[in-house]
Tab-separated table of C-alpha atoms in Angstrom:
chain	number	residue	atom	x	y	z
A	14	MET	CA	28.650	71.415	22.788
A	15	ARG	CA	25.516	68.942	24.147
A	16	LYS	CA	23.596	70.526	21.218
A	17	LEU	CA	25.953	69.490	18.347
A	18	ILE	CA	26.575	65.426	20.178
A	19	PHE	CA	22.243	65.655	20.310
A	20	LEU	CA	22.028	67.411	16.574
A	21	LEU	CA	25.058	64.455	15.496
A	22	VAL	CA	22.965	61.654	17.572
A	23	SER	CA	19.836	62.686	15.459
A	24	PHE	CA	21.577	62.727	12.545
A	25	LEU	CA	23.089	58.871	12.735
A	26	ILE	CA	19.737	57.676	13.998
A	27	PHE	CA	17.978	59.444	10.976
A	28	THR	CA	20.502	58.362	8.597
A	29	SER	CA	20.879	54.993	9.866
A	30	THR	CA	17.099	54.443	9.999
A	31	SER	CA	16.332	56.145	6.369
A	32	LEU	CA	18.956	54.191	5.052
A	33	TYR	CA	16.643	52.191	2.634
A	34	SER	CA	14.314	54.582	2.035
A	35	TYR	CA	13.066	55.689	-1.804
A	36	SER	CA	10.991	57.911	-3.517
A	37	SER	CA	7.322	58.127	-2.303
A	38	ASN	CA	6.102	58.216	-6.220
A	39	PRO	CA	5.425	54.705	-6.406
A	40	LYS	CA	7.653	54.318	-9.958
A	41	GLU	CA	10.377	56.175	-8.547
A	42	PHE	CA	10.128	54.152	-5.472
A	43	ILE	CA	10.296	50.927	-7.545
A	44	VAL	CA	13.196	52.241	-9.759
A	45	GLY	CA	15.299	52.974	-6.780
A	46	LEU	CA	14.929	49.828	-4.696
A	47	VAL	CA	15.319	47.605	-7.530
A	48	GLU	CA	18.888	49.574	-8.728
A	49	ASP	CA	19.924	49.248	-5.176
A	50	ALA	CA	19.087	45.902	-4.794
A	51	ILE	CA	20.517	45.210	-8.345
A	52	SER	CA	23.917	46.965	-7.298
A	53	LYS	CA	24.125	45.186	-3.878
A	54	LEU	CA	23.088	41.470	-5.336
A	55	SER	CA	25.445	41.561	-7.551
A	56	ASP	CA	28.406	42.937	-5.629
A	57	LYS	CA	30.963	40.610	-5.627
A	58	ASP	CA	32.681	41.991	-2.291
A	59	LEU	CA	29.876	41.434	-0.183
A	60	THR	CA	29.489	38.275	1.293
A	61	ASP	CA	26.217	36.259	1.929
A	62	GLU	CA	25.976	37.160	5.325
A	63	GLU	CA	25.826	40.441	4.293
A	64	LYS	CA	23.319	39.841	1.795
A	65	SER	CA	20.920	38.690	2.889
A	66	GLU	CA	20.788	41.272	5.855
A	67	PHE	CA	20.580	43.805	3.265
A	68	ILE	CA	17.218	41.733	1.898
A	69	GLU	CA	16.031	41.358	5.190
A	70	GLN	CA	16.223	45.662	5.946
A	71	ILE	CA	15.331	46.549	2.860
A	72	ALA	CA	12.237	44.102	2.799
A	73	LEU	CA	11.302	45.259	6.797
A	74	GLU	CA	10.785	48.663	5.236
A	75	ASN	CA	9.481	48.457	1.821
A	76	VAL	CA	7.346	45.279	2.032
A	77	ASP	CA	4.504	45.514	4.125
A	78	ILE	CA	4.743	42.498	6.213
A	79	LYS	CA	1.770	42.867	8.085
A	80	ALA	CA	-0.916	43.185	5.407
A	81	LEU	CA	0.979	40.181	3.406
A	82	GLY	CA	0.418	38.077	5.789
A	83	LEU	CA	-3.451	38.759	6.713
A	84	TYR	CA	-4.032	38.443	2.854
A	85	THR	CA	-2.244	35.088	3.035
A	86	LEU	CA	-4.365	34.194	5.978
A	87	GLY	CA	-7.361	34.519	4.017
A	88	GLU	CA	-10.788	34.507	5.214
A	89	LEU	CA	-9.847	32.883	8.744
A	90	ARG	CA	-8.330	36.322	10.034
A	91	LYS	CA	-11.933	37.285	10.256
A	92	SER	CA	-12.766	34.494	13.042
A	93	THR	CA	-9.276	34.345	14.363
A	94	GLU	CA	-8.544	35.737	18.067
A	95	LYS	CA	-6.048	38.517	17.853
A	96	ASP	CA	-3.282	36.932	20.249
A	97	LYS	CA	-3.346	33.923	17.817
A	98	ILE	CA	-3.247	36.076	15.058
A	99	ASN	CA	0.090	38.436	16.689
A	100	ASP	CA	1.684	34.391	16.653
A	101	TYR	CA	0.573	33.596	12.946
A	102	GLN	CA	1.998	37.521	12.223
A	103	ILE	CA	5.496	36.790	14.156
A	104	ALA	CA	5.755	33.233	12.285
A	105	PHE	CA	4.885	34.562	8.969
A	106	GLU	CA	7.379	37.699	9.318
A	107	LYS	CA	10.361	35.139	9.748
A	108	TYR	CA	9.143	32.710	7.224
A	109	PHE	CA	8.929	35.710	4.938
A	110	LEU	CA	12.482	37.405	5.125
A	111	LYS	CA	13.769	33.304	5.296
A	112	SER	CA	12.279	32.504	1.996
A	113	LEU	CA	12.484	36.372	0.365
A	114	THR	CA	16.504	35.583	1.204
A	115	SER	CA	16.909	32.697	-0.400
A	116	ARG	CA	14.794	33.146	-3.427
A	117	LEU	CA	16.528	36.627	-4.292
A	118	LYS	CA	20.709	35.694	-3.481
A	119	ASP	CA	20.740	34.158	-6.313
A	120	TYR	CA	18.936	36.568	-8.979
A	121	SER	CA	21.562	38.994	-9.520
A	122	ALA	CA	23.022	39.445	-13.629
A	123	SER	CA	19.693	40.937	-14.824
A	124	LYS	CA	18.768	45.119	-15.625
A	125	PHE	CA	15.790	46.139	-14.824
A	126	GLU	CA	13.050	48.637	-16.215
A	127	VAL	CA	10.341	50.306	-15.680
A	128	MET	CA	7.643	50.737	-18.171
A	129	SER	CA	4.510	52.376	-16.739
A	130	GLU	CA	2.307	52.809	-13.643
A	131	ASP	CA	-1.335	52.017	-13.483
A	132	LYS	CA	-3.179	53.997	-10.507
A	133	LYS	CA	-6.603	51.284	-9.722
A	134	SER	CA	-7.354	53.546	-6.810
A	135	SER	CA	-6.366	56.160	-4.077
A	136	ASN	CA	-4.893	53.131	-2.200
A	137	TYR	CA	-2.915	50.934	-4.736
A	138	THR	CA	-0.569	51.538	-7.935
A	139	ILE	CA	0.326	48.953	-10.172
A	140	VAL	CA	4.040	49.722	-11.315
A	141	ASN	CA	4.459	47.782	-14.470
A	142	SER	CA	8.391	46.134	-14.848
A	143	LYS	CA	10.595	44.186	-16.424
A	144	ILE	CA	13.656	41.950	-15.988
A	145	ILE	CA	16.320	41.570	-18.724
A	146	PRO	CA	18.524	38.497	-18.178
A	147	GLU	CA	21.635	38.807	-19.398
A	148	ASP	CA	22.463	35.830	-20.251
A	149	GLY	CA	19.786	36.180	-23.443
A	150	SER	CA	16.956	34.070	-21.897
A	151	PRO	CA	13.497	35.802	-22.342
A	152	GLU	CA	12.773	39.135	-19.950
A	153	ILE	CA	10.318	38.410	-17.481
A	154	LYS	CA	7.437	40.718	-16.390
A	155	ILE	CA	7.186	42.188	-12.967
A	156	ASP	CA	4.264	44.243	-12.099
A	157	TRP	CA	4.520	45.590	-8.188
A	158	ARG	CA	1.126	46.229	-6.254
A	159	ILE	CA	2.096	49.686	-4.078
A	160	TYR	CA	-0.212	50.246	-1.238
A	161	THR	CA	-0.366	53.882	-1.039
A	162	LYS	CA	-2.315	54.982	1.558
A	163	ASN	CA	0.163	56.593	3.249
A	164	ARG	CA	1.277	59.042	0.056
A	165	ASP	CA	4.584	59.359	2.056
A	166	LYS	CA	5.806	55.834	1.696
A	167	PRO	CA	4.516	53.649	-0.201
A	168	LEU	CA	4.864	49.856	0.237
A	169	ILE	CA	5.084	46.800	-1.408
A	170	ARG	CA	2.039	44.479	-1.016
A	171	ASP	CA	2.643	41.932	-4.229
A	172	LEU	CA	4.730	40.914	-6.910
A	173	ILE	CA	2.983	39.862	-9.947
A	174	VAL	CA	5.559	37.722	-11.859
A	175	GLU	CA	4.223	37.255	-15.466
A	176	GLY	CA	0.441	37.088	-14.178
A	177	LEU	CA	1.467	35.177	-11.227
A	178	SER	CA	0.488	36.611	-8.108
A	179	LEU	CA	3.071	35.409	-5.474
A	180	ALA	CA	0.876	36.721	-2.595
A	181	ARG	CA	-1.985	34.881	-4.384
A	182	THR	CA	0.148	31.874	-4.664
A	183	GLN	CA	1.011	31.258	-0.858
A	184	ARG	CA	-2.816	32.588	0.454
A	185	GLU	CA	-3.655	29.387	-1.600
A	186	GLU	CA	-0.729	27.063	-0.174
A	187	PHE	CA	-1.508	28.168	3.228
A	188	SER	CA	-5.212	27.767	2.636
A	189	SER	CA	-4.398	24.154	1.755
A	190	ILE	CA	-2.181	23.323	4.929
A	191	LEU	CA	-5.298	24.779	7.223
A	192	SER	CA	-7.857	22.788	5.546
A	193	SER	CA	-6.216	19.809	6.022
A	194	ASN	CA	-6.258	20.578	9.492
A	195	ASN	CA	-9.652	21.712	10.113
A	196	ASN	CA	-8.616	25.543	10.238
A	197	ASP	CA	-6.312	25.121	12.870
A	198	ILE	CA	-4.054	28.340	12.940
A	199	LYS	CA	-1.446	26.343	14.955
A	200	ALA	CA	-0.705	24.032	12.224
A	201	LEU	CA	0.260	26.571	10.264
A	202	ILE	CA	2.073	28.270	12.443
A	203	LEU	CA	3.877	25.099	13.086
A	204	LYS	CA	4.530	24.541	9.621
A	205	LEU	CA	6.198	28.015	8.981
A	206	THR	CA	8.195	27.655	12.246
A	207	GLU	CA	9.417	24.564	10.712
A	208	PHE	CA	10.765	25.924	7.281
A	209	VAL	CA	12.258	28.691	9.146
A	210	ALA	CA	14.171	26.289	11.825
A	211	ASN	CA	15.354	23.849	8.789
B	1	MET	CA	-28.152	4.301	-30.798
B	2	ASN	CA	-29.316	0.967	-28.646
B	3	SER	CA	-30.079	1.045	-25.210
B	4	LYS	CA	-27.340	0.746	-23.499
B	5	LYS	CA	-25.483	2.934	-25.339
B	6	LEU	CA	-27.486	5.604	-24.403
B	7	LYS	CA	-27.277	4.646	-21.015
B	8	VAL	CA	-23.630	5.051	-21.091
B	9	PHE	CA	-24.154	8.315	-22.939
B	10	ILE	CA	-26.355	10.060	-20.727
B	11	VAL	CA	-24.829	8.723	-17.607
B	12	SER	CA	-21.516	10.010	-18.864
B	13	THR	CA	-23.093	13.346	-20.128
B	14	PHE	CA	-24.535	13.880	-16.720
B	15	PHE	CA	-21.246	13.019	-14.990
B	16	LEU	CA	-19.073	15.324	-17.167
B	17	LEU	CA	-21.969	18.338	-16.420
B	18	SER	CA	-21.692	17.983	-12.763
B	19	ILE	CA	-18.102	18.019	-12.637
B	20	ILE	CA	-17.478	20.843	-14.937
B	21	GLU	CA	-20.378	22.745	-12.524
B	22	LEU	CA	-17.216	22.381	-9.951
B	23	LYS	CA	-14.895	25.256	-9.878
B	24	ALA	CA	-11.092	24.293	-10.786
B	25	SER	CA	-10.233	25.307	-7.233
B	26	ASP	CA	-12.014	22.207	-6.280
B	27	GLU	CA	-10.326	19.011	-6.175
B	28	CYS	CA	-11.536	16.057	-8.263
B	29	PHE	CA	-9.869	13.376	-6.096
B	30	GLU	CA	-6.996	15.446	-4.374
B	31	GLY	CA	-5.634	12.319	-2.278
B	32	PHE	CA	-4.821	10.234	-5.588
B	33	SER	CA	-3.482	13.854	-7.241
B	34	ARG	CA	-1.217	13.849	-4.465
B	35	SER	CA	0.117	10.946	-5.154
B	36	VAL	CA	0.766	11.188	-8.902
B	37	PHE	CA	2.155	14.476	-8.368
B	38	LYS	CA	4.856	12.447	-6.456
B	39	PHE	CA	5.486	10.040	-8.956
B	40	ASN	CA	5.873	13.174	-11.201
B	41	MET	CA	8.238	14.775	-9.146
B	42	ALA	CA	10.311	11.495	-9.021
B	43	LEU	CA	9.776	11.358	-12.830
B	44	ASP	CA	11.212	14.881	-12.629
B	45	ASP	CA	13.956	14.172	-10.911
B	46	ILE	CA	15.340	10.830	-12.162
B	47	VAL	CA	15.089	11.875	-16.226
B	48	ILE	CA	13.701	15.399	-16.853
B	49	GLU	CA	15.686	17.301	-14.602
B	50	PRO	CA	19.128	15.760	-15.676
B	51	ILE	CA	18.226	16.260	-19.385
B	52	ALA	CA	17.128	20.079	-18.906
B	53	LYS	CA	20.537	20.531	-16.969
B	54	GLY	CA	22.513	19.154	-19.818
B	55	TYR	CA	20.234	21.049	-22.295
B	56	ASN	CA	21.290	24.194	-20.698
B	57	LYS	CA	24.816	23.731	-21.598
B	58	LEU	CA	24.006	23.245	-24.918
B	59	PRO	CA	25.421	26.394	-27.089
B	60	SER	CA	22.880	29.418	-26.519
B	61	PRO	CA	22.030	29.565	-30.947
B	62	ILE	CA	21.140	25.498	-30.405
B	63	LYS	CA	18.697	26.302	-27.390
B	64	SER	CA	16.836	29.067	-28.817
B	65	GLY	CA	16.872	27.764	-32.738
B	66	THR	CA	15.110	24.264	-30.935
B	67	SER	CA	12.753	26.317	-28.685
B	68	ASN	CA	11.934	28.552	-32.117
B	69	PHE	CA	11.507	25.146	-33.901
B	70	THR	CA	9.207	23.426	-30.976
B	71	SER	CA	7.493	27.133	-30.501
B	72	ASN	CA	6.793	27.164	-34.169
B	73	ILE	CA	5.262	23.842	-34.420
B	74	SER	CA	3.036	24.498	-31.102
B	75	THR	CA	1.388	27.732	-33.270
B	76	LEU	CA	-0.038	25.177	-35.709
B	77	LEU	CA	-2.503	24.456	-32.691
B	78	SER	CA	-3.396	28.028	-32.414
B	79	ILE	CA	-4.418	28.385	-35.936
B	80	PRO	CA	-7.725	26.384	-35.913
B	81	ASN	CA	-8.307	27.580	-32.127
B	82	SER	CA	-7.999	31.159	-32.936
B	83	LEU	CA	-10.599	30.331	-35.664
B	84	LEU	CA	-12.768	28.501	-33.359
B	85	GLN	CA	-12.547	31.526	-31.018
B	86	GLY	CA	-13.675	33.544	-33.900
B	87	ASN	CA	-10.719	35.765	-33.114
B	88	LEU	CA	-9.726	36.734	-36.614
B	89	ARG	CA	-6.614	38.846	-35.427
B	90	GLU	CA	-5.183	35.869	-33.810
B	91	PHE	CA	-5.613	33.598	-36.295
B	92	GLY	CA	-4.036	36.372	-38.896
B	93	ASN	CA	-1.109	36.226	-36.579
B	94	SER	CA	-0.711	32.521	-36.122
B	95	VAL	CA	-1.339	31.764	-39.895
B	96	GLY	CA	1.460	34.860	-40.598
B	97	SER	CA	4.034	33.631	-37.995
B	98	VAL	CA	4.340	29.974	-38.722
B	99	LEU	CA	4.561	31.054	-42.378
B	100	VAL	CA	7.443	33.522	-42.147
B	101	ASN	CA	9.364	31.244	-39.713
B	102	THR	CA	8.710	28.233	-41.719
B	103	THR	CA	10.131	29.806	-44.874
B	104	VAL	CA	12.408	32.954	-43.736
B	105	GLY	CA	13.479	31.305	-40.364
B	106	VAL	CA	14.521	28.455	-41.940
B	107	LEU	CA	11.804	25.625	-41.151
B	108	GLY	CA	11.343	27.399	-38.210
B	109	PHE	CA	14.384	27.679	-36.284
B	110	LEU	CA	14.680	31.605	-36.251
B	111	ASN	CA	12.157	33.817	-35.463
B	112	PRO	CA	11.635	36.798	-38.257
B	113	ALA	CA	7.946	36.634	-37.017
B	114	GLU	CA	8.623	38.072	-33.561
B	115	LYS	CA	10.839	41.046	-35.634
B	116	ILE	CA	8.052	42.081	-37.487
B	117	GLY	CA	5.221	42.151	-34.972
B	118	LEU	CA	4.043	38.877	-35.189
B	119	LYS	CA	3.477	37.297	-31.859
B	120	PRO	CA	0.613	35.081	-31.307
B	121	HIS	CA	-0.797	33.824	-28.509
B	122	LYS	CA	-0.832	30.149	-27.961
B	123	GLU	CA	-4.291	29.083	-28.024
B	124	ASP	CA	-5.473	24.859	-27.506
B	125	VAL	CA	-8.659	23.400	-27.064
B	126	GLY	CA	-9.188	23.735	-23.519
B	127	GLN	CA	-8.803	27.829	-23.526
B	128	THR	CA	-11.697	27.429	-27.188
B	129	LEU	CA	-14.092	25.290	-24.467
B	130	ALA	CA	-13.506	28.302	-21.741
B	131	THR	CA	-14.271	31.140	-24.445
B	132	TYR	CA	-17.221	29.409	-24.927
B	133	GLY	CA	-18.403	30.033	-21.446
B	134	ILE	CA	-17.591	26.275	-20.347
B	135	GLY	CA	-16.699	25.985	-16.967
B	136	SER	CA	-13.154	24.319	-15.824
B	137	GLY	CA	-14.528	21.604	-13.482
B	138	CYS	CA	-12.541	20.381	-10.727
B	139	TYR	CA	-8.658	20.112	-10.529
B	140	PHE	CA	-6.466	16.825	-11.044
B	141	VAL	CA	-2.843	15.438	-11.888
B	142	LEU	CA	-2.176	13.741	-14.601
B	143	PRO	CA	0.485	11.194	-14.871
B	144	VAL	CA	3.321	12.913	-16.835
B	145	PHE	CA	1.623	15.534	-18.351
B	146	GLY	CA	0.898	16.776	-14.654
B	147	PRO	CA	-1.987	19.731	-13.663
B	148	THR	CA	-4.835	19.869	-14.952
B	149	THR	CA	-9.023	20.449	-15.005
B	150	VAL	CA	-11.572	18.410	-16.443
B	151	ARG	CA	-11.636	20.774	-18.795
B	152	ASP	CA	-8.478	21.067	-19.765
B	153	SER	CA	-7.877	17.356	-20.228
B	154	ILE	CA	-10.551	17.052	-22.259
B	155	GLY	CA	-8.842	19.887	-24.500
B	156	LEU	CA	-6.031	17.981	-24.053
B	157	ILE	CA	-7.445	14.950	-26.086
B	158	ALA	CA	-9.385	17.111	-28.339
B	159	ASP	CA	-5.943	18.684	-29.354
B	160	THR	CA	-4.555	15.633	-30.594
B	161	PHE	CA	-7.986	16.244	-33.313
B	162	VAL	CA	-7.578	19.872	-34.196
B	163	ASP	CA	-3.798	19.804	-34.424
B	164	PRO	CA	-2.454	20.018	-37.741
B	165	PHE	CA	1.014	18.958	-36.816
B	166	ALA	CA	-1.062	16.253	-34.591
B	167	HIS	CA	-2.781	15.187	-37.883
B	168	ILE	CA	0.203	14.502	-40.225
B	169	THR	CA	2.184	12.706	-37.580
B	170	LEU	CA	-0.085	10.503	-35.040
B	171	ARG	CA	-3.105	10.357	-37.818
B	172	GLU	CA	-0.217	9.845	-40.671
B	173	LYS	CA	-2.216	11.763	-42.864
B	174	GLU	CA	-0.383	14.040	-45.337
B	175	ILE	CA	-1.031	17.918	-45.373
B	176	LEU	CA	0.694	20.153	-48.452
B	177	GLY	CA	3.144	17.006	-49.356
B	178	ILE	CA	4.135	16.765	-45.381
B	179	SER	CA	3.257	13.677	-43.475
B	180	GLY	CA	5.145	12.421	-40.320
B	181	ASN	CA	4.716	9.741	-38.105
B	182	ASN	CA	4.437	8.815	-34.135
B	183	LEU	CA	7.831	9.017	-33.376
B	184	ASP	CA	7.917	13.103	-34.578
B	185	TYR	CA	5.065	13.678	-32.500
B	186	PHE	CA	6.215	12.806	-29.446
B	187	THR	CA	10.029	13.479	-30.425
B	188	VAL	CA	8.591	17.252	-30.707
B	189	LYS	CA	6.471	17.284	-27.641
B	190	GLY	CA	9.264	15.947	-25.389
B	191	THR	CA	11.363	18.436	-26.508
B	192	THR	CA	9.516	20.879	-26.227
B	193	ALA	CA	8.879	19.915	-22.458
B	194	VAL	CA	12.421	19.647	-21.830
B	195	ASP	CA	12.672	23.365	-23.548
B	196	PHE	CA	10.546	24.533	-21.067
B	197	ARG	CA	11.824	22.227	-17.782
B	198	ALA	CA	15.362	23.646	-18.584
B	199	ASP	CA	13.911	27.649	-19.332
B	200	ASN	CA	12.389	27.109	-16.118
B	201	GLU	CA	15.637	25.055	-13.563
B	202	ASN	CA	16.429	28.402	-11.113
B	203	ASN	CA	12.600	28.968	-10.768
B	204	PHE	CA	11.654	24.965	-10.023
B	205	LYS	CA	14.784	24.910	-7.699
B	206	SER	CA	13.294	28.065	-5.746
B	207	LEU	CA	10.099	26.906	-5.853
B	208	GLU	CA	10.996	23.347	-4.216
B	209	LYS	CA	12.817	24.727	-2.035
B	210	ASN	CA	10.572	27.801	-0.574
B	211	SER	CA	7.471	25.744	-0.704
B	212	ILE	CA	5.980	24.534	2.348
B	213	ASP	CA	3.249	22.889	0.201
B	214	LEU	CA	4.779	22.117	-3.139
B	215	TYR	CA	1.505	20.310	-4.576
B	216	SER	CA	-0.699	23.784	-3.701
B	217	SER	CA	1.984	26.401	-5.299
B	218	PHE	CA	1.826	24.241	-8.458
B	219	LYS	CA	-1.857	23.789	-8.429
B	220	SER	CA	-2.268	27.762	-7.976
B	221	ILE	CA	0.369	28.771	-10.526
B	222	TYR	CA	-1.255	26.113	-12.965
B	223	LEU	CA	-4.557	27.707	-12.140
B	224	GLN	CA	-3.584	31.337	-12.374
B	225	ASP	CA	-1.381	30.651	-15.665
B	226	ARG	CA	-4.606	28.889	-17.591
B	227	ASP	CA	-6.674	32.140	-16.375
B	228	ASN	CA	-4.420	34.439	-18.112
B	229	LYS	CA	-3.869	32.480	-21.366
B	230	ILE	CA	-7.715	32.446	-21.288
B	231	ARG	CA	-7.951	35.888	-20.886
B	232	ASN	CA	-4.853	36.507	-23.503
B	233	SER	CA	-3.581	39.364	-20.864
B	234	SER	CA	-0.461	38.763	-18.128
B	235	GLU	CA	-2.075	40.515	-16.098
B	236	ASN	CA	-3.627	38.644	-12.772
B	237	SER	CA	-7.464	39.195	-12.893
B	238	GLN	CA	-7.967	38.253	-9.048
B	239	ASP	CA	-8.316	41.770	-7.140
B	240	ASP	CA	-8.993	41.154	-3.605
B	241	TRP	CA	-6.775	43.357	-1.498
B	242	GLY	CA	-9.204	46.086	-1.707
B	243	ASN	CA	-10.836	45.707	2.125
B	244	LEU	CA	-7.565	45.043	3.664
B	245	ASP	CA	-6.243	48.002	5.077
B	246	ASN	CA	-3.757	48.217	8.020
């Protein structure tokens, strides 16, 4: 009986933690993830809160938020003390999740198509896709930068929308804030915290 | 050339050459640009955004017809620029697209050229100067026109000299029996801007809502977009993730 309970509990833990895990093949990973996202976000029975929760969960499991945070910090990541980097990472994760939720909640009525993938190195594959809005507006080309160092668990590091890298845009935005504050990481952390609070 | 004019010419040339040496990420005069940016955003809130919102409420065939019409006219600028860049394939694409859309496409309101595979890249003098190896120079913001660089602002003025549409409207010359006036030019350019703004209504909203430094976001997007246009590619050129491992 104890063995059965243990198995049952293990199964529940496994199914709940791998709720949003997808294929380890970069192309199939993106197809599965986006199809899942579109079906959830266009579900009229889900409340905004449930949608936000879903987006946050899916991002925490499938986006390399830690690396994205370091990338957006630019060269400063090399010269900043570890504890300050940790404070920054905590603020960045909250900022990223809030901004992602806000961006994605309104986008739903679209068809999604993955066209191809381009293996750049053993660590990176770019998956090329397009979104075809149902309102007849022009299709949007989206490339996904997938980090494949761990072959069993690919992670998204960047989205390149019509040739515009979201990570690069974010990094240049942060760089401007840092340079106008004598490269003080605390000023950036404060800005991120203010954004999350508002 | 008298000595005073020569001095002005030499000083201006040295000034331009020195600022063209700067990278696009360098600011020419950030404080001033940020003020102009604020002015442009206010102008957008008061004038352009409400018009764009109204435009988005128009029936879809009217919107796509207007968009095709202004796009066909802007392709005229690509014809001399493709030629100046020595890109004969793009030159053929632009000429073919304008001819097909202006005739079969009922003055450009329809876009049959795209259906037969004629999808020319938009080219301007700024891009042509870049293909000649001229650097972008520093970045600044123009009132109404928005983000630009030294090279692109010179290109913006030069565009009005090589653009056949500007030739028949702004300069009131006749080409193939067609002529126009200033009002035609500014109406078409204004409509192009509204069409672009309306197409990107959600993107603007999202950017405004999620940005912690909107000025820098616009700058980054502008510079990435120009880089892609110069390379005629929609792939981002910068790959600087390589050494970032967890």
